[in-house]
Amino acid sequence: MSDTIAAIATAPGEGGISIVRISGDKAENVLCKVFKPAAKDALPLASHLLTYGHAFEGDETLDECMAVLMRAPRSYTREDVAEIHLHGGGSTAERVLRACLRHGARLAEPGEFTRRAFLNGRIDLSQAEAVMALIRSRGEQARRAAVRQLEGGTAAFIRQAADELYSIQAGLAASIDYPEEITDDEAIADLAPRIRRLAAMLRAAVDEQGARIAREGLRVALCGRPNAGKSSLLNALTRQDLAIVTAIPGTTRDTIRGEITLNGCLITLTDTAGLRETDDPVEQLGVARARKALDEADTVLFIMDASQPLTAEDESLAKELQKRDVIPILSKGDLPSVNNRETLCELFPKAEVVQTSIADPESLENLKRLLTDRGQRGDRLALTQPRHLDAARRAAEHLTRAAEAMETGTADLASVDLLAAQQALAEITGDAVEEKLLDRVFSEFCVGK
Ligand SMILES: Nc1nc2c(ncn2[C@@H]2O[C@H](COP(=O)(O)OP(=O)(O)OP(=O)(O)O)[C@@H](O)[C@H]2O)c(=O)[nH]1
Ligand SMILES: [Mg+2]
């Protein structure tokens, strides 16, 4: 932590600006070795003020640029931080970075600036991870989830749980230390339900699927019999000519993906081969891929041709999907209908049947509304990162065991599990973490952040 680090903070490739960032005790010193302000009276550099000048090495001018020094502790890392804003493109930034390294800075490791911000107490670990989640976010919903975490939403939720846990631990300690004043029965009556409530609150916050939807968007598979109109629907929803459409059943073989954004949520639509028994080896492979897409989907669009009667195959597939989130669709609504809604409603009693026709774009609005609702599922979650979900789940399990121990008269065992729950929660905010865990978290970062 004591050495001064440097890295290019901007993405490689052409762009308006490239930034070299330096952090550590020697940041000002290194900056002054590679940057000369244009105004003679600009030195020593004022903190947090962008100064015009030139980057140089020896007698050579490397670029016309701006630089800023942010003195500790008012900086990203809480150390002295300097930034040199150069013209975009990799080669100038690389030359300036190399000059910084020659003047005593060391190349930063991935995420090392953020790691310092965490170690210096400016942000907790969940906020540090949010920085990377924000950088990686695709779509408005993922961005919103990352910002909630960055602003301390996850930390606030976990600290609230941890506070209640400390209070329970204190109550248990008091009942063990002063058995004359607090009887076992009193302690159990007070503490066991509180432990169970806390476990339930954490379990409710662990919504793996919702969290994945918040991070990556909703996965939707388009399934149904050959010729049902799946590929036509994919093309109509994405307004692109992605999949081949013909009147020949069995046209689609590979799975075909399209993306749309509904109210900020990324929706990945996967068109699949029509499901049927077949001797054609190519079509069999297509059906296997269709089944895989079906298994991985959050939501299944079960598409049935309204102009054709329902077959036994339709019914058996519908039965198979009964435990899944299905939107039943009657396609080709512009053709004379022989397929009735009632049969579909019987097959999917809890679902709303949607009628579509590719001839009528308005008919897709209802379907989009249903997809939008599902995409919103991850919007209010306090926990969205897999690491946090895992730790919260472990905390909830320890709490359940602690409550059981209390209720069976083994309070000593309860305190062991309460402590384990407390440690699991502390892992999320980084209040108690091992170096190895930090290495793992920050290895996912990009260099320069
Ligand atoms: N009139 C009408 N025809 C449609 C509609 N949707 C699809 N079709 C026609 O139905 C036929 C099959 O459409 P596809 O989209 O290829 O059906 P699919 O389910 O992808 O078929 P496979 O790939 O063979 O499984 C084509 O001739 C389409 O033009 C619709 O809403 N109205
Ligand atoms: Mg198709």
CSV table of C-alpha atoms and ligand atoms in Angstrom, one decimal:
chain,number,residue,atom,x,y,z
A,1,MET,CA,0.0,0.0,0.0
A,2,SER,CA,2.9,2.4,0.6
A,3,ASP,CA,4.2,2.5,-3.0
A,4,THR,CA,2.8,4.8,-5.6
A,5,ILE,CA,0.8,3.1,-8.4
A,6,ALA,CA,0.0,4.2,-12.0
A,7,ALA,CA,-2.1,2.9,-14.8
A,8,ILE,CA,-4.0,4.0,-17.9
A,9,ALA,CA,-7.6,4.4,-16.6
A,10,THR,CA,-9.4,4.7,-20.0
A,11,ALA,CA,-10.3,1.9,-22.3
A,12,PRO,CA,-7.9,0.9,-25.1
A,13,GLY,CA,-8.6,2.1,-28.6
A,14,GLU,CA,-9.3,5.5,-30.2
A,15,GLY,CA,-11.2,8.1,-28.2
A,16,GLY,CA,-11.2,11.8,-27.4
A,17,ILE,CA,-9.2,11.5,-24.2
A,18,SER,CA,-6.9,8.9,-22.5
A,19,ILE,CA,-6.2,9.3,-18.8
A,20,VAL,CA,-3.1,8.2,-16.9
A,21,ARG,CA,-3.9,7.9,-13.2
A,22,ILE,CA,-1.4,7.9,-10.3
A,23,SER,CA,-2.0,7.2,-6.6
A,24,GLY,CA,0.2,7.3,-3.6
A,25,ASP,CA,2.6,9.4,-1.6
A,26,LYS,CA,4.8,10.2,-4.6
A,27,ALA,CA,1.9,11.1,-6.9
A,28,GLU,CA,2.7,14.8,-7.0
A,29,ASN,CA,6.4,14.1,-7.4
A,30,VAL,CA,5.8,11.7,-10.3
A,31,LEU,CA,3.3,14.1,-11.9
A,32,CYS,CA,5.8,17.0,-11.9
A,33,LYS,CA,8.4,14.8,-13.6
A,34,VAL,CA,6.1,14.2,-16.6
A,35,PHE,CA,3.9,17.3,-16.7
A,36,LYS,CA,4.9,20.9,-17.1
A,37,PRO,CA,2.1,23.5,-16.6
A,38,ALA,CA,2.0,26.3,-19.2
A,39,ALA,CA,1.6,29.0,-16.6
A,40,LYS,CA,4.9,29.7,-14.8
A,41,ASP,CA,3.1,30.4,-11.5
A,42,ALA,CA,1.0,27.2,-11.5
A,43,LEU,CA,3.5,25.4,-9.3
A,44,PRO,CA,3.0,24.0,-6.7
A,45,LEU,CA,-0.2,22.7,-8.2
A,46,ALA,CA,-3.4,23.6,-6.4
A,47,SER,CA,-5.5,20.6,-5.4
A,48,HIS,CA,-8.5,19.7,-7.4
A,49,LEU,CA,-7.8,22.2,-10.2
A,50,LEU,CA,-7.4,21.2,-13.8
A,51,THR,CA,-4.2,22.7,-15.2
A,52,TYR,CA,-3.2,23.2,-18.8
A,53,GLY,CA,0.3,22.2,-19.9
A,54,HIS,CA,2.4,19.5,-21.6
A,55,ALA,CA,3.4,16.0,-21.0
A,56,PHE,CA,7.1,15.5,-21.6
A,57,GLU,CA,10.0,13.1,-21.2
A,58,GLY,CA,13.5,14.6,-21.2
A,59,ASP,CA,13.6,17.1,-24.0
A,60,GLU,CA,10.7,15.5,-25.9
A,61,THR,CA,7.1,16.8,-25.7
A,62,LEU,CA,4.7,13.9,-25.6
A,63,ASP,CA,1.4,15.7,-25.7
A,64,GLU,CA,-0.5,18.9,-25.0
A,65,CYS,CA,-2.7,18.0,-22.1
A,66,MET,CA,-4.5,18.8,-18.8
A,67,ALA,CA,-3.5,17.5,-15.4
A,68,VAL,CA,-5.1,17.5,-12.0
A,69,LEU,CA,-3.7,16.7,-8.5
A,70,MET,CA,-6.2,15.6,-5.8
A,71,ARG,CA,-4.5,15.7,-2.5
A,72,ALA,CA,-5.4,13.2,0.2
A,73,PRO,CA,-7.8,12.5,1.7
A,74,ARG,CA,-10.2,14.1,-0.8
A,75,SER,CA,-9.6,11.6,-3.6
A,76,TYR,CA,-10.8,8.3,-5.0
A,77,THR,CA,-8.2,6.3,-3.0
A,78,ARG,CA,-7.9,8.8,-0.1
A,79,GLU,CA,-4.2,9.0,-1.1
A,80,ASP,CA,-2.7,11.8,-3.3
A,81,VAL,CA,-4.1,11.1,-6.7
A,82,ALA,CA,-2.9,12.7,-10.0
A,83,GLU,CA,-4.5,12.4,-13.4
A,84,ILE,CA,-3.1,13.4,-16.8
A,85,HIS,CA,-5.7,13.9,-19.5
A,86,LEU,CA,-4.1,13.2,-22.8
A,87,HIS,CA,-5.3,13.0,-26.4
A,88,GLY,CA,-7.0,9.7,-26.9
A,89,GLY,CA,-5.4,6.6,-28.4
A,90,GLY,CA,-3.1,4.1,-26.7
A,91,SER,CA,0.4,5.2,-27.8
A,92,THR,CA,0.6,8.6,-26.1
A,93,ALA,CA,-0.9,7.2,-22.8
A,94,GLU,CA,1.5,4.3,-22.9
A,95,ARG,CA,4.5,6.6,-23.3
A,96,VAL,CA,3.4,8.8,-20.4
A,97,LEU,CA,2.7,5.8,-18.3
A,98,ARG,CA,6.1,4.5,-19.0
A,99,ALA,CA,7.6,7.8,-18.0
A,100,CYS,CA,5.7,7.7,-14.7
A,101,LEU,CA,7.0,4.2,-14.0
A,102,ARG,CA,10.6,5.4,-14.7
A,103,HIS,CA,10.1,8.1,-12.1
A,104,GLY,CA,9.2,5.8,-9.3
A,105,ALA,CA,5.6,4.7,-9.8
A,106,ARG,CA,4.7,1.0,-10.0
A,107,LEU,CA,2.2,-0.4,-12.5
A,108,ALA,CA,-1.1,-0.9,-10.7
A,109,GLU,CA,-2.7,-4.3,-10.5
A,110,PRO,CA,-6.4,-4.8,-11.6
A,111,GLY,CA,-8.7,-2.9,-9.3
A,112,GLU,CA,-5.8,-1.7,-7.1
A,113,PHE,CA,-7.1,1.9,-7.0
A,114,THR,CA,-10.5,0.7,-5.8
A,115,ARG,CA,-8.8,-1.7,-3.4
A,116,ARG,CA,-7.0,1.2,-1.8
A,117,ALA,CA,-10.3,3.1,-1.6
A,118,PHE,CA,-11.7,0.1,0.3
A,119,LEU,CA,-8.6,-0.4,2.5
A,120,ASN,CA,-8.5,3.3,3.4
A,121,GLY,CA,-12.1,3.1,4.5
A,122,ARG,CA,-13.7,5.3,1.9
A,123,ILE,CA,-16.1,2.6,0.7
A,124,ASP,CA,-17.1,-0.8,1.9
A,125,LEU,CA,-16.4,-4.0,-0.1
A,126,SER,CA,-19.9,-4.2,-1.6
A,127,GLN,CA,-19.5,-0.6,-2.9
A,128,ALA,CA,-16.1,-1.5,-4.3
A,129,GLU,CA,-17.6,-4.4,-6.2
A,130,ALA,CA,-20.4,-2.0,-7.4
A,131,VAL,CA,-17.8,0.0,-9.2
A,132,MET,CA,-17.0,-2.9,-11.4
A,133,ALA,CA,-20.7,-3.9,-11.7
A,134,LEU,CA,-21.4,-0.4,-12.9
A,135,ILE,CA,-18.6,-0.5,-15.5
A,136,ARG,CA,-19.8,-3.9,-16.8
A,137,SER,CA,-23.5,-3.1,-16.6
A,138,ARG,CA,-25.5,-3.5,-19.8
A,139,GLY,CA,-28.8,-1.9,-19.9
A,140,GLU,CA,-30.5,0.6,-17.7
A,141,GLN,CA,-31.7,-1.9,-15.1
A,142,ALA,CA,-28.3,-3.4,-14.5
A,143,ARG,CA,-26.9,0.2,-14.2
A,144,ARG,CA,-29.6,1.1,-11.7
A,145,ALA,CA,-28.8,-2.0,-9.6
A,146,ALA,CA,-25.1,-1.2,-9.6
A,147,VAL,CA,-25.7,2.4,-8.6
A,148,ARG,CA,-28.0,1.3,-5.7
A,149,GLN,CA,-25.1,-0.9,-4.5
A,150,LEU,CA,-22.6,1.9,-5.0
A,151,GLU,CA,-24.6,4.3,-3.0
A,152,GLY,CA,-24.5,1.9,-0.1
A,153,GLY,CA,-27.9,0.1,-0.5
A,154,THR,CA,-26.4,-3.3,0.0
A,155,ALA,CA,-24.2,-2.2,2.9
A,156,ALA,CA,-27.2,-0.5,4.6
A,157,PHE,CA,-29.3,-3.6,4.3
A,158,ILE,CA,-26.5,-5.8,5.7
A,159,ARG,CA,-25.6,-3.4,8.5
A,160,GLN,CA,-29.2,-3.3,9.6
A,161,ALA,CA,-29.2,-7.1,9.8
A,162,ALA,CA,-25.8,-7.1,11.5
A,163,ASP,CA,-27.1,-4.6,14.2
A,164,GLU,CA,-30.0,-6.8,15.0
A,165,LEU,CA,-27.6,-9.8,15.2
A,166,TYR,CA,-25.3,-8.0,17.6
A,167,SER,CA,-28.3,-7.2,19.8
A,168,ILE,CA,-29.4,-10.8,19.8
A,169,GLN,CA,-25.8,-11.9,20.6
A,170,ALA,CA,-25.7,-9.4,23.5
A,171,GLY,CA,-29.0,-10.8,24.8
A,172,LEU,CA,-27.7,-14.4,24.7
A,173,ALA,CA,-24.5,-13.4,26.4
A,174,ALA,CA,-26.5,-11.7,29.2
A,175,SER,CA,-28.7,-14.8,29.7
A,176,ILE,CA,-25.6,-17.0,30.0
A,177,ASP,CA,-23.8,-14.7,32.3
A,178,TYR,CA,-26.7,-13.8,34.6
A,179,PRO,CA,-28.8,-17.0,34.7
A,180,GLU,CA,-30.4,-15.8,38.0
A,181,GLU,CA,-31.8,-12.7,36.4
A,182,ILE,CA,-32.8,-14.0,33.0
A,183,THR,CA,-34.1,-17.6,33.0
A,184,ASP,CA,-33.6,-19.9,30.0
A,185,ASP,CA,-37.3,-19.8,29.2
A,186,GLU,CA,-37.3,-16.0,29.1
A,187,ALA,CA,-34.2,-15.9,26.9
A,188,ILE,CA,-35.6,-18.4,24.4
A,189,ALA,CA,-39.0,-16.7,24.3
A,190,ASP,CA,-37.3,-13.4,23.5
A,191,LEU,CA,-34.4,-14.4,21.3
A,192,ALA,CA,-35.5,-17.5,19.2
A,193,PRO,CA,-38.3,-15.7,17.4
A,194,ARG,CA,-36.0,-12.7,16.7
A,195,ILE,CA,-33.3,-15.1,15.2
A,196,ARG,CA,-36.0,-16.7,13.1
A,197,ARG,CA,-37.3,-13.4,11.8
A,198,LEU,CA,-33.7,-12.3,10.9
A,199,ALA,CA,-33.1,-15.6,9.1
A,200,ALA,CA,-36.4,-15.1,7.2
A,201,MET,CA,-35.5,-11.5,6.2
A,202,LEU,CA,-32.1,-12.7,4.8
A,203,ARG,CA,-33.7,-15.6,3.0
A,204,ALA,CA,-36.2,-13.3,1.4
A,205,ALA,CA,-33.4,-11.1,0.1
A,206,VAL,CA,-31.7,-14.1,-1.6
A,207,ASP,CA,-33.5,-14.1,-4.9
A,208,GLU,CA,-31.0,-15.8,-7.2
A,209,GLN,CA,-33.1,-15.5,-10.3
A,210,GLY,CA,-34.2,-11.9,-9.6
A,211,ALA,CA,-30.6,-10.9,-9.0
A,212,ARG,CA,-29.5,-12.5,-12.3
A,213,ILE,CA,-32.2,-10.7,-14.1
A,214,ALA,CA,-31.1,-7.4,-12.5
A,215,ARG,CA,-27.5,-8.1,-13.6
A,216,GLU,CA,-27.9,-9.6,-17.0
A,217,GLY,CA,-31.5,-9.1,-18.0
A,218,LEU,CA,-34.4,-11.5,-18.7
A,219,ARG,CA,-33.9,-14.7,-20.7
A,220,VAL,CA,-36.8,-15.6,-22.8
A,221,ALA,CA,-37.2,-18.8,-25.0
A,222,LEU,CA,-39.6,-19.0,-27.9
A,223,CYS,CA,-40.9,-22.5,-28.0
A,224,GLY,CA,-43.6,-24.5,-29.8
A,225,ARG,CA,-44.4,-26.8,-32.6
A,226,PRO,CA,-42.8,-26.4,-36.0
A,227,ASN,CA,-44.4,-23.7,-38.1
A,228,ALA,CA,-46.1,-22.1,-35.1
A,229,GLY,CA,-44.7,-18.7,-35.9
A,230,LYS,CA,-41.8,-18.5,-33.5
A,231,SER,CA,-39.2,-17.1,-35.9
A,232,SER,CA,-41.7,-14.6,-37.2
A,233,LEU,CA,-42.4,-13.4,-33.7
A,234,LEU,CA,-38.6,-13.1,-32.9
A,235,ASN,CA,-38.2,-10.9,-36.1
A,236,ALA,CA,-41.3,-8.8,-35.2
A,237,LEU,CA,-40.2,-8.2,-31.6
A,238,THR,CA,-36.6,-7.3,-32.5
A,239,ARG,CA,-37.7,-5.5,-35.7
A,240,GLN,CA,-34.9,-7.3,-37.5
A,241,ASP,CA,-34.7,-10.0,-40.0
A,242,LEU,CA,-32.8,-12.4,-37.7
A,243,ALA,CA,-34.3,-15.8,-38.5
A,244,ILE,CA,-35.3,-17.4,-41.7
A,245,VAL,CA,-39.1,-17.7,-42.0
A,246,THR,CA,-40.7,-20.2,-44.5
A,247,ALA,CA,-44.0,-22.1,-44.6
A,248,ILE,CA,-42.0,-25.3,-44.3
A,249,PRO,CA,-42.2,-26.9,-40.8
A,250,GLY,CA,-38.8,-27.5,-39.4
A,251,THR,CA,-37.1,-24.3,-40.9
A,252,THR,CA,-35.2,-23.3,-37.8
A,253,ARG,CA,-32.5,-25.6,-36.5
A,254,ASP,CA,-29.9,-23.5,-34.6
A,255,THR,CA,-31.0,-21.3,-31.7
A,256,ILE,CA,-31.1,-17.7,-32.8
A,257,ARG,CA,-30.7,-14.8,-30.3
A,258,GLY,CA,-32.1,-11.3,-30.4
A,259,GLU,CA,-32.0,-8.6,-27.8
A,260,ILE,CA,-34.6,-5.9,-27.0
A,261,THR,CA,-34.7,-3.4,-24.2
A,262,LEU,CA,-38.0,-2.8,-22.5
A,263,ASN,CA,-38.2,-0.1,-19.9
A,264,GLY,CA,-34.5,-0.3,-19.3
A,265,CYS,CA,-34.4,-4.1,-18.9
A,266,LEU,CA,-32.4,-6.1,-21.4
A,267,ILE,CA,-34.5,-9.0,-22.8
A,268,THR,CA,-32.7,-11.8,-24.6
A,269,LEU,CA,-35.0,-13.7,-26.9
A,270,THR,CA,-34.0,-17.1,-28.1
A,271,ASP,CA,-35.8,-18.6,-31.1
A,272,THR,CA,-35.6,-22.4,-31.2
A,273,ALA,CA,-36.3,-25.3,-33.5
A,274,GLY,CA,-39.9,-26.5,-33.5
A,275,LEU,CA,-40.3,-29.3,-31.0
A,276,ARG,CA,-41.4,-32.6,-32.5
A,277,GLU,CA,-40.3,-36.3,-32.7
A,278,THR,CA,-38.2,-36.6,-35.8
A,279,ASP,CA,-35.9,-39.1,-37.6
A,280,ASP,CA,-33.9,-36.3,-39.3
A,281,PRO,CA,-30.5,-36.2,-37.4
A,282,VAL,CA,-30.0,-32.5,-38.1
A,283,GLU,CA,-33.5,-31.6,-36.8
A,284,GLN,CA,-32.8,-33.8,-33.7
A,285,LEU,CA,-29.8,-31.7,-32.9
A,286,GLY,CA,-31.9,-28.6,-33.3
A,287,VAL,CA,-34.5,-30.0,-30.9
A,288,ALA,CA,-31.8,-30.8,-28.3
A,289,ARG,CA,-30.7,-27.1,-28.5
A,290,ALA,CA,-34.2,-26.0,-28.2
A,291,ARG,CA,-34.6,-28.0,-25.0
A,292,LYS,CA,-31.5,-26.5,-23.6
A,293,ALA,CA,-32.7,-22.9,-24.3
A,294,LEU,CA,-36.0,-23.9,-22.7
A,295,ASP,CA,-34.2,-25.1,-19.5
A,296,GLU,CA,-32.2,-21.9,-19.2
A,297,ALA,CA,-35.0,-19.5,-19.8
A,298,ASP,CA,-36.6,-17.4,-17.1
A,299,THR,CA,-39.8,-17.1,-19.1
A,300,VAL,CA,-41.1,-19.3,-21.9
A,301,LEU,CA,-43.2,-18.0,-24.8
A,302,PHE,CA,-45.3,-21.0,-25.7
A,303,ILE,CA,-46.4,-20.3,-29.2
A,304,MET,CA,-49.4,-22.0,-30.8
A,305,ASP,CA,-50.8,-21.4,-34.2
A,306,ALA,CA,-54.4,-20.2,-33.7
A,307,SER,CA,-55.3,-21.4,-37.2
A,308,GLN,CA,-54.4,-25.0,-36.4
A,309,PRO,CA,-56.1,-27.3,-33.9
A,310,LEU,CA,-54.1,-28.2,-30.8
A,311,THR,CA,-52.3,-31.5,-31.0
A,312,ALA,CA,-51.4,-34.1,-28.4
A,313,GLU,CA,-47.8,-32.9,-28.7
A,314,ASP,CA,-48.9,-29.4,-27.8
A,315,GLU,CA,-50.7,-30.7,-24.8
A,316,SER,CA,-47.8,-32.8,-23.6
A,317,LEU,CA,-45.4,-29.9,-24.0
A,318,ALA,CA,-47.8,-27.6,-22.1
A,319,LYS,CA,-48.0,-30.1,-19.3
A,320,GLU,CA,-44.2,-30.3,-19.1
A,321,LEU,CA,-44.1,-26.5,-18.8
A,322,GLN,CA,-46.7,-26.2,-16.1
A,323,LYS,CA,-44.2,-25.4,-13.3
A,324,ARG,CA,-42.4,-22.8,-15.4
A,325,ASP,CA,-43.2,-19.2,-16.0
A,326,VAL,CA,-45.0,-19.4,-19.3
A,327,ILE,CA,-46.7,-16.8,-21.5
A,328,PRO,CA,-49.1,-18.8,-23.8
A,329,ILE,CA,-49.4,-17.2,-27.2
A,330,LEU,CA,-51.9,-17.7,-29.9
A,331,SER,CA,-50.1,-16.7,-33.1
A,332,LYS,CA,-51.5,-15.9,-36.5
A,333,GLY,CA,-54.4,-14.0,-35.0
A,334,ASP,CA,-55.2,-12.5,-38.4
A,335,LEU,CA,-56.1,-16.0,-39.8
A,336,PRO,CA,-59.5,-17.7,-39.2
A,337,SER,CA,-59.1,-19.3,-35.7
A,338,VAL,CA,-59.8,-22.9,-35.0
A,339,ASN,CA,-57.8,-23.0,-31.8
A,340,ASN,CA,-59.7,-21.7,-28.8
A,341,ARG,CA,-58.6,-19.7,-25.9
A,342,GLU,CA,-60.4,-21.8,-23.4
A,343,THR,CA,-58.3,-24.9,-24.1
A,344,LEU,CA,-55.2,-22.8,-23.6
A,345,CYS,CA,-56.5,-21.3,-20.4
A,346,GLU,CA,-57.2,-24.7,-19.1
A,347,LEU,CA,-53.6,-25.8,-19.9
A,348,PHE,CA,-52.1,-22.7,-18.2
A,349,PRO,CA,-54.7,-21.7,-15.6
A,350,LYS,CA,-52.6,-19.0,-14.0
A,351,ALA,CA,-51.3,-17.3,-17.2
A,352,GLU,CA,-52.8,-14.6,-19.4
A,353,VAL,CA,-53.1,-15.8,-23.0
A,354,VAL,CA,-51.8,-13.3,-25.6
A,355,GLN,CA,-53.0,-13.2,-29.2
A,356,THR,CA,-50.5,-12.0,-31.7
A,357,SER,CA,-50.3,-11.4,-35.4
A,358,ILE,CA,-47.2,-10.2,-37.2
A,359,ALA,CA,-49.5,-8.3,-39.6
A,360,ASP,CA,-50.5,-6.1,-36.6
A,361,PRO,CA,-47.7,-4.6,-34.6
A,362,GLU,CA,-50.2,-3.4,-32.0
A,363,SER,CA,-50.9,-7.0,-31.0
A,364,LEU,CA,-47.3,-7.2,-29.7
A,365,GLU,CA,-47.8,-4.5,-27.1
A,366,ASN,CA,-49.6,-6.8,-24.7
A,367,LEU,CA,-46.8,-9.3,-24.9
A,368,LYS,CA,-44.2,-6.5,-24.3
A,369,ARG,CA,-46.1,-5.4,-21.2
A,370,LEU,CA,-45.9,-8.9,-19.7
A,371,LEU,CA,-42.2,-9.1,-20.5
A,372,THR,CA,-41.6,-5.7,-19.0
A,373,ASP,CA,-43.3,-6.7,-15.7
A,374,ARG,CA,-41.0,-9.8,-15.5
A,375,GLY,CA,-37.9,-7.8,-16.3
A,376,GLN,CA,-38.7,-5.5,-13.4
A,377,ARG,CA,-38.3,-8.3,-10.9
A,378,GLY,CA,-34.8,-7.5,-9.9
A,379,ASP,CA,-35.4,-3.8,-9.5
A,380,ARG,CA,-35.7,-3.5,-5.8
A,381,LEU,CA,-33.3,-6.2,-4.6
A,382,ALA,CA,-30.8,-5.2,-1.9
A,383,LEU,CA,-28.5,-8.1,-3.0
A,384,THR,CA,-27.6,-8.7,-6.6
A,385,GLN,CA,-24.1,-10.0,-6.6
A,386,PRO,CA,-23.5,-13.8,-6.5
A,387,ARG,CA,-20.9,-13.4,-3.7
A,388,HIS,CA,-23.3,-11.4,-1.5
A,389,LEU,CA,-26.2,-13.9,-2.2
A,390,ASP,CA,-24.0,-16.8,-1.1
A,391,ALA,CA,-22.9,-15.1,2.1
A,392,ALA,CA,-26.4,-14.0,3.0
A,393,ARG,CA,-27.6,-17.6,2.4
A,394,ARG,CA,-24.9,-19.0,4.7
A,395,ALA,CA,-25.8,-16.4,7.3
A,396,ALA,CA,-29.5,-17.4,7.2
A,397,GLU,CA,-28.6,-21.1,7.5
A,398,HIS,CA,-26.5,-20.4,10.6
A,399,LEU,CA,-29.3,-18.3,12.1
A,400,THR,CA,-31.8,-21.2,11.6
A,401,ARG,CA,-29.4,-23.6,13.3
A,402,ALA,CA,-29.0,-21.1,16.1
A,403,ALA,CA,-32.7,-20.8,16.6
A,404,GLU,CA,-33.0,-24.6,16.7
A,405,ALA,CA,-30.2,-24.8,19.2
A,406,MET,CA,-31.9,-22.2,21.4
A,407,GLU,CA,-35.2,-24.1,21.2
A,408,THR,CA,-33.5,-27.4,22.2
A,409,GLY,CA,-31.8,-25.9,25.2
A,410,THR,CA,-28.2,-25.8,23.8
A,411,ALA,CA,-27.6,-22.0,24.0
A,412,ASP,CA,-23.8,-22.6,23.8
A,413,LEU,CA,-24.2,-24.0,20.3
A,414,ALA,CA,-26.5,-21.1,19.4
A,415,SER,CA,-23.7,-18.6,20.1
A,416,VAL,CA,-21.3,-20.5,17.8
A,417,ASP,CA,-23.8,-20.3,14.9
A,418,LEU,CA,-24.6,-16.6,15.7
A,419,LEU,CA,-20.9,-15.9,15.4
A,420,ALA,CA,-20.7,-17.7,12.1
A,421,ALA,CA,-23.7,-15.7,10.8
A,422,GLN,CA,-22.1,-12.5,11.9
A,423,GLN,CA,-18.9,-13.4,10.0
A,424,ALA,CA,-20.8,-14.3,6.9
A,425,LEU,CA,-22.5,-10.9,6.9
A,426,ALA,CA,-19.2,-9.1,7.6
A,427,GLU,CA,-17.8,-10.8,4.4
A,428,ILE,CA,-20.3,-8.9,2.3
A,429,THR,CA,-19.3,-5.4,3.6
A,430,GLY,CA,-15.7,-6.4,4.0
A,431,ASP,CA,-15.6,-5.8,7.7
A,432,ALA,CA,-13.9,-9.1,8.2
A,433,VAL,CA,-12.2,-10.4,5.1
A,434,GLU,CA,-9.1,-12.4,4.4
A,435,GLU,CA,-6.5,-11.2,1.9
A,436,LYS,CA,-7.3,-14.1,-0.4
A,437,LEU,CA,-10.9,-13.0,-0.7
A,438,LEU,CA,-9.8,-9.5,-1.6
A,439,ASP,CA,-7.4,-10.9,-4.2
A,440,ARG,CA,-10.3,-12.8,-5.7
A,441,VAL,CA,-12.7,-9.9,-5.7
A,442,PHE,CA,-10.3,-7.4,-7.2
A,443,SER,CA,-8.8,-9.8,-9.8
A,444,GLU,CA,-12.2,-9.3,-11.6
A,445,PHE,CA,-11.5,-5.6,-12.0
A,446,CYS,CA,-10.0,-3.9,-15.0
A,447,VAL,CA,-6.6,-2.2,-14.6
A,448,GLY,CA,-6.8,1.5,-13.9
A,449,LYS,CA,-9.9,1.3,-11.8
B,1,LIG,N1,-50.9,-14.9,-41.4
B,1,LIG,C1,-49.9,-15.1,-40.6
B,1,LIG,N2,-48.9,-15.9,-40.9
B,1,LIG,C2,-47.9,-16.0,-40.0
B,1,LIG,C3,-47.8,-15.3,-38.8
B,1,LIG,N3,-46.7,-15.7,-38.2
B,1,LIG,C4,-46.1,-16.6,-38.9
B,1,LIG,N4,-46.8,-16.8,-40.1
B,1,LIG,C5,-46.4,-17.8,-41.1
B,1,LIG,O1,-46.3,-19.0,-40.6
B,1,LIG,C6,-45.2,-19.7,-41.3
B,1,LIG,C7,-44.2,-20.3,-40.3
B,1,LIG,O2,-43.6,-19.2,-39.6
B,1,LIG,P1,-42.2,-19.3,-38.9
B,1,LIG,O3,-42.0,-18.0,-38.1
B,1,LIG,O4,-41.2,-19.8,-39.8
B,1,LIG,O5,-42.6,-20.5,-37.9
B,1,LIG,P2,-41.6,-21.2,-36.8
B,1,LIG,O6,-42.4,-21.5,-35.6
B,1,LIG,O7,-40.4,-20.5,-36.7
B,1,LIG,O8,-41.3,-22.6,-37.6
B,1,LIG,P3,-40.1,-23.6,-37.5
B,1,LIG,O9,-38.8,-22.8,-37.6
B,1,LIG,O10,-40.3,-24.5,-38.6
B,1,LIG,O11,-40.3,-24.3,-36.2
B,1,LIG,C8,-44.6,-18.8,-42.3
B,1,LIG,O12,-45.2,-19.0,-43.5
B,1,LIG,C9,-45.0,-17.4,-41.7
B,1,LIG,O13,-45.2,-16.4,-42.7
B,1,LIG,C10,-48.9,-14.4,-38.5
B,1,LIG,O14,-49.0,-13.8,-37.5
B,1,LIG,N5,-49.9,-14.4,-39.5
B,2,MG,MG,-38.4,-20.9,-37.0
